Amino acid sequence: MRILYVCRVFSGFETSLETGRWLPTGAPTIYRVMEALDRGSNEVRFVMPCKGVGRDYRTSWTAPDDREVKLDGLRHPVRVLASEHRYPAWIGPLRGPLTTLRHIWRLWRSVRAERPDLVYVDRSNVVFGALVACLTGIPVVLRIMGVYPSMWETLRSRSIADRITRWAYRAPFALVICTQDGSGGEYWLPKALRTGASFHMLLNGFDGVARASEPDVRLDAIPRDRTVVLFVGRFETIKGCEEFADAMLKVHASGRRDIHAVMIGTGRLHDRVSARVAAAGADEMFTFIDRLPHDQIPEAHRRSDIYVSLNRLGQLSNANLEAMSMGACMIVPPPQPELGIDIATQEIIDDSAVVRLPMEDQIDALAAAICALADAPGRREMLRANMRAVAARAVKTWDTRVAEELALIGEKAGCRF
């Protein structure tokens, strides 16, 4: 069987492409399926269109031409299609549309030349996937990794690009799979896909936690005689980093000196948050750690008593599945029913295993919840035990999780992987 697998160059893949060693970070939903297909007996063609010279993201892959990249760790090479860097900068905003059209044309030529039996595309290549689904008899799998606010806007926007994208989502895909990360994909997809189209929501996997050979020395700065409250994530608005810091500053203002905050991550708001902490004279209450290697995150959890996740897009992220599996004592925001966010989270994690904040006055509520848990070690242990039970019931290993996805794909393609 011939498979054409198309996904964009994720930031976590760039270093692998540059060094020639397949050591991806991030996007495990994508790279683990790639690895499973690469190990199989089918003929697989991996193509990664690179796009990213816009306002929100700049790729480090700047090759002006298409490249066939052989990677130590994958049997099949990866074809990388050049980004906007193929065109001179003076073209300005036209570089984006030209790059998209060129990618579609190059991919279409691959389909015509190689006649794959199955095409797999991620969301950024949905227009190409729609053309294949509409104009050929080749089954197309569309893979979506959660829903973002811009995707809701696409359904309402009157721009030409969004009108084309809306048409693409309504193509006759053989299979649509969406990651269940709490972001509300099960509510967005019925509005985006053609009437009656079926889709599958899949929770990501988790393989357990191995201890790092040696703990990062920066973790030694975490006091061992205080109740430690942990935040892990990008310092961006959607992650709630400012709300977390503000709640901890309220705890500080109340006179509590037996509680300590650990904030791990980088981002645009890092300097603003640290400056706010300094201005409040609360430096001793906070430990800031940037760029902590992923294998050190479990050690940070082990040295913490409470884990706070304020992600506005959903609470079933990879980071939270890891925390759940470790039995974290978690505080999270309430569901957002108007957007479908965390409705699934509430079904998976009941109130016996997590502390949910109210909809109103969340900063005050978070400060109060932290103080209450700091004074109730027995309740923290109960929440941990209940969360471990939830994770054992709901979170599968990555091998099981990938096998489930491949079984769905194989059913539509008429084969077994």
Tab-separated table of C-alpha atoms in Angstrom:
chain	number	residue	atom	x	y	z
A	1	MET	CA	0.000	0.000	0.000
A	2	ARG	CA	1.235	3.506	-0.881
A	3	ILE	CA	0.596	6.241	1.684
A	4	LEU	CA	1.162	9.975	1.230
A	5	TYR	CA	1.562	11.521	4.687
A	6	VAL	CA	1.447	15.328	4.697
A	7	CYS	CA	1.984	17.534	7.733
A	8	ARG	CA	3.527	20.927	8.243
A	9	VAL	CA	6.991	21.467	9.670
A	10	PHE	CA	6.165	21.739	13.367
A	11	SER	CA	8.614	23.727	15.473
A	12	GLY	CA	9.482	20.538	17.348
A	13	PHE	CA	10.643	18.950	14.067
A	14	GLU	CA	12.954	21.737	12.886
A	15	THR	CA	16.024	20.679	14.853
A	16	SER	CA	15.673	17.109	13.569
A	17	LEU	CA	15.502	18.315	9.979
A	18	GLU	CA	18.520	20.567	10.464
A	19	THR	CA	20.719	17.956	12.178
A	20	GLY	CA	19.596	14.868	10.254
A	21	ARG	CA	18.695	13.009	13.477
A	22	TRP	CA	15.046	12.208	14.155
A	23	LEU	CA	14.576	13.464	17.726
A	24	PRO	CA	11.231	15.302	17.580
A	25	THR	CA	9.876	17.372	20.449
A	26	GLY	CA	6.231	18.328	20.668
A	27	ALA	CA	3.357	17.144	18.423
A	28	PRO	CA	3.537	13.515	19.646
A	29	THR	CA	0.182	12.844	17.992
A	30	ILE	CA	1.879	13.395	14.654
A	31	TYR	CA	5.370	12.024	15.104
A	32	ARG	CA	4.336	8.803	16.822
A	33	VAL	CA	1.985	7.889	13.966
A	34	MET	CA	4.792	8.757	11.534
A	35	GLU	CA	7.131	6.415	13.378
A	36	ALA	CA	4.567	3.601	13.383
A	37	LEU	CA	3.990	3.944	9.633
A	38	ASP	CA	7.735	4.146	9.036
A	39	ARG	CA	8.232	0.820	10.840
A	40	GLY	CA	5.462	-0.887	8.886
A	41	SER	CA	5.531	-2.748	5.600
A	42	ASN	CA	3.726	-0.069	3.569
A	43	GLU	CA	5.389	2.340	1.166
A	44	VAL	CA	5.208	5.739	2.882
A	45	ARG	CA	5.961	9.152	1.446
A	46	PHE	CA	6.472	11.826	4.118
A	47	VAL	CA	6.054	15.417	2.892
A	48	MET	CA	6.330	18.463	5.157
A	49	PRO	CA	5.282	21.789	3.623
A	50	CYS	CA	7.054	24.552	5.536
A	51	LYS	CA	5.216	27.792	6.172
A	52	GLY	CA	5.989	30.455	8.707
A	53	VAL	CA	7.186	33.992	8.111
A	54	GLY	CA	4.032	35.550	9.489
A	55	ARG	CA	3.184	37.613	12.519
A	56	ASP	CA	2.643	34.724	14.917
A	57	TYR	CA	5.436	32.320	14.032
A	58	ARG	CA	8.796	32.340	12.286
A	59	THR	CA	10.282	29.069	11.154
A	60	SER	CA	13.975	28.352	11.523
A	61	TRP	CA	13.886	26.305	8.297
A	62	THR	CA	14.976	28.905	5.744
A	63	ALA	CA	16.059	26.744	2.787
A	64	PRO	CA	14.860	28.484	-0.397
A	65	ASP	CA	14.304	25.212	-2.249
A	66	ASP	CA	12.627	21.871	-1.625
A	67	ARG	CA	14.830	19.329	0.128
A	68	GLU	CA	14.812	15.546	0.457
A	69	VAL	CA	16.047	14.988	4.018
A	70	LYS	CA	17.302	11.618	5.216
A	71	LEU	CA	16.990	11.254	8.968
A	72	ASP	CA	18.801	8.899	11.296
A	73	GLY	CA	15.848	7.245	13.031
A	74	LEU	CA	13.424	7.055	10.083
A	75	ARG	CA	13.690	4.559	7.251
A	76	HIS	CA	11.820	6.783	4.808
A	77	PRO	CA	13.143	10.245	3.878
A	78	VAL	CA	11.170	13.427	4.432
A	79	ARG	CA	10.455	15.806	1.574
A	80	VAL	CA	10.450	19.378	2.921
A	81	LEU	CA	8.729	21.956	0.728
A	82	ALA	CA	10.285	25.411	0.941
A	83	SER	CA	8.570	28.139	2.951
A	84	GLU	CA	8.102	31.806	2.066
A	85	HIS	CA	11.899	32.059	2.006
A	86	ARG	CA	11.715	30.794	-1.575
A	87	TYR	CA	10.453	34.238	-2.575
A	88	PRO	CA	12.229	37.608	-2.137
A	89	ALA	CA	11.177	39.672	0.884
A	90	TRP	CA	10.169	42.634	-1.284
A	91	ILE	CA	7.103	40.678	-2.437
A	92	GLY	CA	5.814	41.261	1.096
A	93	PRO	CA	2.427	39.788	2.063
A	94	LEU	CA	2.102	37.994	-1.274
A	95	ARG	CA	4.729	35.488	-0.142
A	96	GLY	CA	2.199	33.679	2.067
A	97	PRO	CA	-0.471	33.016	-0.607
A	98	LEU	CA	2.172	32.167	-3.209
A	99	THR	CA	3.738	29.642	-0.850
A	100	THR	CA	0.364	28.023	-0.117
A	101	LEU	CA	-0.500	27.741	-3.816
A	102	ARG	CA	2.911	26.310	-4.615
A	103	HIS	CA	2.611	23.716	-1.837
A	104	ILE	CA	-0.781	22.598	-3.145
A	105	TRP	CA	0.586	22.342	-6.686
A	106	ARG	CA	3.643	20.334	-5.627
A	107	LEU	CA	1.520	17.983	-3.521
A	108	TRP	CA	-0.989	17.553	-6.327
A	109	ARG	CA	1.826	16.606	-8.692
A	110	SER	CA	2.930	13.964	-6.175
A	111	VAL	CA	-0.558	12.497	-6.151
A	112	ARG	CA	-0.700	12.401	-9.947
A	113	ALA	CA	2.755	10.855	-10.238
A	114	GLU	CA	2.660	8.343	-7.382
A	115	ARG	CA	-1.062	7.480	-7.163
A	116	PRO	CA	-1.126	6.771	-3.412
A	117	ASP	CA	-3.773	4.464	-1.998
A	118	LEU	CA	-4.269	6.731	1.026
A	119	VAL	CA	-3.587	10.403	1.758
A	120	TYR	CA	-3.182	11.673	5.334
A	121	VAL	CA	-3.186	15.443	5.935
A	122	ASP	CA	-3.030	17.686	8.975
A	123	ARG	CA	-5.196	20.791	9.406
A	124	SER	CA	-2.715	23.168	7.770
A	125	ASN	CA	-3.014	21.157	4.537
A	126	VAL	CA	-6.798	20.784	4.558
A	127	VAL	CA	-7.294	22.548	1.194
A	128	PHE	CA	-4.978	20.105	-0.567
A	129	GLY	CA	-6.701	17.210	1.204
A	130	ALA	CA	-10.100	18.514	0.121
A	131	LEU	CA	-9.022	18.686	-3.530
A	132	VAL	CA	-7.855	15.071	-3.409
A	133	ALA	CA	-11.073	13.977	-1.679
A	134	CYS	CA	-13.267	15.815	-4.194
A	135	LEU	CA	-11.404	15.101	-7.437
A	136	THR	CA	-10.040	11.570	-6.991
A	137	GLY	CA	-11.244	8.317	-5.529
A	138	ILE	CA	-8.368	8.234	-3.050
A	139	PRO	CA	-9.476	8.081	0.622
A	140	VAL	CA	-8.229	11.082	2.605
A	141	VAL	CA	-7.711	11.186	6.384
A	142	LEU	CA	-7.910	14.645	7.998
A	143	ARG	CA	-6.078	14.959	11.323
A	144	ILE	CA	-6.875	17.841	13.673
A	145	MET	CA	-4.999	18.387	16.937
A	146	GLY	CA	-7.524	20.270	19.009
A	147	VAL	CA	-9.522	23.424	18.303
A	148	TYR	CA	-8.226	26.985	18.583
A	149	PRO	CA	-10.181	30.272	18.725
A	150	SER	CA	-9.069	31.109	15.173
A	151	MET	CA	-10.839	27.962	13.961
A	152	TRP	CA	-14.157	29.246	15.334
A	153	GLU	CA	-13.466	32.573	13.643
A	154	THR	CA	-12.903	30.755	10.344
A	155	LEU	CA	-16.512	29.551	10.465
A	156	ARG	CA	-17.754	33.167	10.657
A	157	SER	CA	-15.160	35.096	8.658
A	158	ARG	CA	-15.976	36.595	5.256
A	159	SER	CA	-12.363	36.679	4.016
A	160	ILE	CA	-11.568	34.796	0.823
A	161	ALA	CA	-9.010	32.570	2.576
A	162	ASP	CA	-11.479	31.551	5.288
A	163	ARG	CA	-14.247	30.922	2.754
A	164	ILE	CA	-11.912	28.529	0.937
A	165	THR	CA	-10.999	26.846	4.217
A	166	ARG	CA	-14.682	26.429	5.120
A	167	TRP	CA	-15.272	24.756	1.754
A	168	ALA	CA	-12.302	22.477	2.365
A	169	TYR	CA	-13.602	21.256	5.728
A	170	ARG	CA	-16.823	20.172	4.013
A	171	ALA	CA	-15.029	17.862	1.581
A	172	PRO	CA	-15.919	14.130	1.591
A	173	PHE	CA	-13.060	12.968	3.800
A	174	ALA	CA	-12.917	9.239	4.422
A	175	LEU	CA	-12.001	9.831	8.057
A	176	VAL	CA	-11.628	12.793	10.419
A	177	ILE	CA	-9.727	12.350	13.693
A	178	CYS	CA	-9.432	15.075	16.333
A	179	THR	CA	-7.383	15.107	19.514
A	180	GLN	CA	-9.513	15.232	22.670
A	181	ASP	CA	-7.626	17.902	24.589
A	182	GLY	CA	-10.645	19.544	26.160
A	183	SER	CA	-10.754	22.327	23.553
A	184	GLY	CA	-14.212	21.397	22.289
A	185	GLY	CA	-13.489	19.626	19.026
A	186	GLU	CA	-16.638	17.544	19.421
A	187	TYR	CA	-18.655	20.787	19.238
A	188	TRP	CA	-16.671	22.519	16.485
A	189	LEU	CA	-16.492	19.610	14.056
A	190	PRO	CA	-20.268	19.209	13.461
A	191	LYS	CA	-20.350	22.891	12.471
A	192	ALA	CA	-17.265	22.694	10.244
A	193	LEU	CA	-17.674	19.348	8.474
A	194	ARG	CA	-20.279	18.439	5.893
A	195	THR	CA	-23.698	17.465	7.206
A	196	GLY	CA	-23.692	13.970	8.636
A	197	ALA	CA	-19.914	13.544	8.510
A	198	SER	CA	-18.538	11.291	11.214
A	199	PHE	CA	-15.431	11.968	13.252
A	200	HIS	CA	-13.473	10.400	16.085
A	201	MET	CA	-12.167	12.118	19.228
A	202	LEU	CA	-9.019	10.511	20.672
A	203	LEU	CA	-7.324	11.343	23.957
A	204	ASN	CA	-3.532	11.427	23.715
A	205	GLY	CA	-1.385	8.778	25.368
A	206	PHE	CA	1.194	8.669	28.117
A	207	ASP	CA	4.048	6.222	28.645
A	208	GLY	CA	4.846	6.720	32.297
A	209	VAL	CA	7.496	8.769	34.027
A	210	ALA	CA	11.159	7.862	34.175
A	211	ARG	CA	13.405	9.643	36.609
A	212	ALA	CA	16.049	11.891	35.065
A	213	SER	CA	19.569	10.628	35.669
A	214	GLU	CA	20.334	13.780	37.633
A	215	PRO	CA	17.858	16.492	38.745
A	216	ASP	CA	18.378	19.944	37.262
A	217	VAL	CA	20.302	22.090	39.746
A	218	ARG	CA	17.708	24.872	39.416
A	219	LEU	CA	15.147	22.626	41.072
A	220	ASP	CA	17.286	22.710	44.194
A	221	ALA	CA	16.203	26.334	44.660
A	222	ILE	CA	12.676	25.158	45.493
A	223	PRO	CA	12.223	25.378	49.270
A	224	ARG	CA	11.478	22.062	50.963
A	225	ASP	CA	9.864	23.580	54.054
A	226	ARG	CA	6.904	25.217	52.266
A	227	THR	CA	3.827	24.116	50.367
A	228	VAL	CA	4.934	24.354	46.732
A	229	VAL	CA	2.484	25.420	44.018
A	230	LEU	CA	3.555	24.626	40.448
A	231	PHE	CA	2.762	26.324	37.121
A	232	VAL	CA	4.163	24.846	33.885
A	233	GLY	CA	3.543	26.439	30.496
A	234	ARG	CA	4.272	29.238	28.108
A	235	PHE	CA	4.062	32.735	29.535
A	236	GLU	CA	1.182	33.657	27.242
A	237	THR	CA	-2.313	34.956	27.888
A	238	ILE	CA	-4.058	31.706	26.946
A	239	LYS	CA	-2.047	29.818	29.577
A	240	GLY	CA	-3.195	32.061	32.452
A	241	CYS	CA	0.308	32.891	33.705
A	242	GLU	CA	-0.684	36.385	34.881
A	243	GLU	CA	-3.715	35.104	36.750
A	244	PHE	CA	-1.566	32.503	38.496
A	245	ALA	CA	0.991	35.117	39.552
A	246	ASP	CA	-1.738	37.518	40.707
A	247	ALA	CA	-3.345	34.808	42.830
A	248	MET	CA	-0.003	33.982	44.432
A	249	LEU	CA	0.586	37.688	45.105
A	250	LYS	CA	-2.757	37.790	46.932
A	251	VAL	CA	-1.546	34.858	49.008
A	252	HIS	CA	1.627	36.830	49.711
A	253	ALA	CA	-0.349	39.946	50.630
A	254	SER	CA	-2.388	37.914	53.111
A	255	GLY	CA	0.784	37.280	55.079
A	256	ARG	CA	1.298	33.621	54.183
A	257	ARG	CA	5.001	32.797	54.040
A	258	ASP	CA	4.606	29.012	54.146
A	259	ILE	CA	3.558	28.804	50.450
A	260	HIS	CA	5.954	29.003	47.507
A	261	ALA	CA	5.273	29.385	43.756
A	262	VAL	CA	7.293	27.713	40.996
A	263	MET	CA	6.746	28.984	37.455
A	264	ILE	CA	8.392	26.986	34.657
A	265	GLY	CA	8.384	28.283	31.100
A	266	THR	CA	9.209	31.103	28.730
A	267	GLY	CA	7.166	33.491	26.632
A	268	ARG	CA	6.260	37.069	25.820
A	269	LEU	CA	4.808	37.758	29.266
A	270	HIS	CA	7.715	36.387	31.301
A	271	ASP	CA	9.343	39.745	31.987
A	272	ARG	CA	6.010	41.381	32.805
A	273	VAL	CA	5.132	38.677	35.335
A	274	SER	CA	8.561	38.709	37.008
A	275	ALA	CA	8.483	42.526	37.164
A	276	ARG	CA	5.068	42.401	38.837
A	277	VAL	CA	6.399	39.965	41.422
A	278	ALA	CA	9.433	42.174	42.100
A	279	ALA	CA	7.272	45.284	42.435
A	280	ALA	CA	5.191	43.512	45.080
A	281	GLY	CA	8.319	42.562	47.037
A	282	ALA	CA	7.482	38.887	46.634
A	283	ASP	CA	10.683	37.626	45.025
A	284	GLU	CA	11.325	35.153	47.840
A	285	MET	CA	7.923	33.575	47.240
A	286	PHE	CA	8.673	32.706	43.576
A	287	THR	CA	11.120	30.469	41.742
A	288	PHE	CA	11.258	31.124	37.981
A	289	ILE	CA	12.801	28.450	35.756
A	290	ASP	CA	12.972	28.802	31.988
A	291	ARG	CA	13.687	26.131	29.384
A	292	LEU	CA	13.628	23.206	31.796
A	293	PRO	CA	14.224	19.981	29.796
A	294	HIS	CA	11.089	17.892	29.471
A	295	ASP	CA	12.573	14.941	31.322
A	296	GLN	CA	12.975	17.242	34.345
A	297	ILE	CA	9.281	18.203	34.511
A	298	PRO	CA	8.369	15.029	36.463
A	299	GLU	CA	10.992	15.969	39.068
A	300	ALA	CA	9.366	19.398	39.368
A	301	HIS	CA	6.041	17.662	40.018
A	302	ARG	CA	7.648	15.453	42.666
A	303	ARG	CA	8.909	18.545	44.484
A	304	SER	CA	5.497	20.240	44.350
A	305	ASP	CA	2.365	19.855	46.427
A	306	ILE	CA	-0.214	21.567	44.208
A	307	TYR	CA	-0.376	21.896	40.415
A	308	VAL	CA	-2.346	24.728	38.827
A	309	SER	CA	-3.406	24.669	35.160
A	310	LEU	CA	-5.266	27.715	33.855
A	311	ASN	CA	-5.108	26.861	30.153
A	312	ARG	CA	-8.055	28.607	28.531
A	313	LEU	CA	-8.193	26.137	25.643
A	314	GLY	CA	-8.696	22.939	27.650
A	315	GLN	CA	-7.286	20.798	30.438
A	316	LEU	CA	-6.463	17.551	28.627
A	317	SER	CA	-3.145	18.668	27.137
A	318	ASN	CA	-0.097	16.401	27.051
A	319	ALA	CA	1.350	18.273	30.022
A	320	ASN	CA	-1.799	17.715	32.050
A	321	LEU	CA	-2.105	14.050	31.104
A	322	GLU	CA	1.417	13.665	32.488
A	323	ALA	CA	0.471	15.499	35.684
A	324	MET	CA	-2.681	13.396	36.032
A	325	SER	CA	-0.745	10.159	35.620
A	326	MET	CA	1.666	11.281	38.322
A	327	GLY	CA	-1.265	11.862	40.665
A	328	ALA	CA	-1.012	15.641	40.866
A	329	CYS	CA	-3.203	17.595	43.259
A	330	MET	CA	-4.711	19.837	40.574
A	331	ILE	CA	-6.608	23.115	40.461
A	332	VAL	CA	-8.266	23.933	37.129
A	333	PRO	CA	-10.781	26.440	35.726
A	334	PRO	CA	-14.442	25.506	35.216
A	335	PRO	CA	-15.801	24.300	31.859
A	336	GLN	CA	-16.778	26.890	29.242
A	337	PRO	CA	-20.018	25.417	27.897
A	338	GLU	CA	-20.583	28.219	25.389
A	339	LEU	CA	-17.441	27.038	23.537
A	340	GLY	CA	-17.615	23.378	24.487
A	341	ILE	CA	-14.306	23.738	26.321
A	342	ASP	CA	-13.658	21.192	29.100
A	343	ILE	CA	-17.071	19.562	28.878
A	344	ALA	CA	-15.214	16.335	28.095
A	345	THR	CA	-12.708	17.108	30.851
A	346	GLN	CA	-15.508	17.241	33.396
A	347	GLU	CA	-16.799	13.888	32.173
A	348	ILE	CA	-13.360	12.286	32.497
A	349	ILE	CA	-12.269	13.952	35.763
A	350	ASP	CA	-15.009	14.173	38.360
A	351	ASP	CA	-14.972	16.601	41.276
A	352	SER	CA	-13.528	14.007	43.642
A	353	ALA	CA	-10.172	14.203	41.819
A	354	VAL	CA	-9.704	17.913	41.140
A	355	VAL	CA	-10.456	21.369	42.524
A	356	ARG	CA	-12.469	23.433	40.031
A	357	LEU	CA	-12.571	27.187	40.318
A	358	PRO	CA	-15.826	29.117	39.997
A	359	MET	CA	-16.577	31.115	36.845
A	360	GLU	CA	-16.404	34.482	38.615
A	361	ASP	CA	-13.560	36.079	40.604
A	362	GLN	CA	-11.140	33.322	39.670
A	363	ILE	CA	-8.012	35.051	40.968
A	364	ASP	CA	-9.509	35.442	44.446
A	365	ALA	CA	-10.907	31.912	44.248
A	366	LEU	CA	-7.529	30.502	43.211
A	367	ALA	CA	-5.764	32.248	46.086
A	368	ALA	CA	-8.351	30.877	48.517
A	369	ALA	CA	-8.117	27.356	47.067
A	370	ILE	CA	-4.316	27.362	47.350
A	371	CYS	CA	-4.445	28.438	50.989
A	372	ALA	CA	-7.126	25.864	51.794
A	373	LEU	CA	-5.131	23.025	50.233
A	374	ALA	CA	-1.936	24.190	51.917
A	375	ASP	CA	-3.732	23.746	55.255
A	376	ALA	CA	-5.190	20.336	54.346
A	377	PRO	CA	-2.487	17.774	53.522
A	378	GLY	CA	-4.992	14.968	53.971
A	379	ARG	CA	-7.248	16.399	51.274
A	380	ARG	CA	-4.279	16.794	48.957
A	381	GLU	CA	-3.453	13.111	49.355
A	382	MET	CA	-7.080	12.153	48.669
A	383	LEU	CA	-7.110	14.243	45.463
A	384	ARG	CA	-3.828	12.657	44.376
A	385	ALA	CA	-5.108	9.145	44.891
A	386	ASN	CA	-8.348	9.882	43.062
A	387	MET	CA	-6.483	11.501	40.177
A	388	ARG	CA	-4.188	8.495	39.795
A	389	ALA	CA	-7.295	6.312	39.544
A	390	VAL	CA	-8.771	8.606	36.883
A	391	ALA	CA	-5.572	8.500	34.832
A	392	ALA	CA	-5.278	4.720	35.111
A	393	ARG	CA	-8.812	4.425	33.775
A	394	ALA	CA	-8.712	7.081	31.015
A	395	VAL	CA	-5.130	7.488	29.747
A	396	LYS	CA	-3.721	4.757	27.491
A	397	THR	CA	-0.109	4.081	26.630
A	398	TRP	CA	1.109	5.672	23.409
A	399	ASP	CA	1.488	2.249	21.758
A	400	THR	CA	-2.165	1.471	22.466
A	401	ARG	CA	-3.244	4.950	21.461
A	402	VAL	CA	-1.362	4.882	18.126
A	403	ALA	CA	-2.632	1.356	17.378
A	404	GLU	CA	-6.170	2.665	17.883
A	405	GLU	CA	-5.609	5.460	15.360
A	406	LEU	CA	-3.995	3.140	12.825
A	407	ALA	CA	-6.904	0.721	13.174
A	408	LEU	CA	-9.322	3.536	12.301
A	409	ILE	CA	-7.213	4.521	9.292
A	410	GLY	CA	-6.848	0.915	8.180
A	411	GLU	CA	-10.600	0.401	8.332
A	412	LYS	CA	-11.140	3.252	5.863
A	413	ALA	CA	-8.200	2.259	3.675
A	414	GLY	CA	-9.130	-1.407	3.590
A	415	CYS	CA	-5.886	-2.644	5.095
A	416	ARG	CA	-4.201	-3.507	8.372
A	417	PHE	CA	-1.118	-1.755	9.752
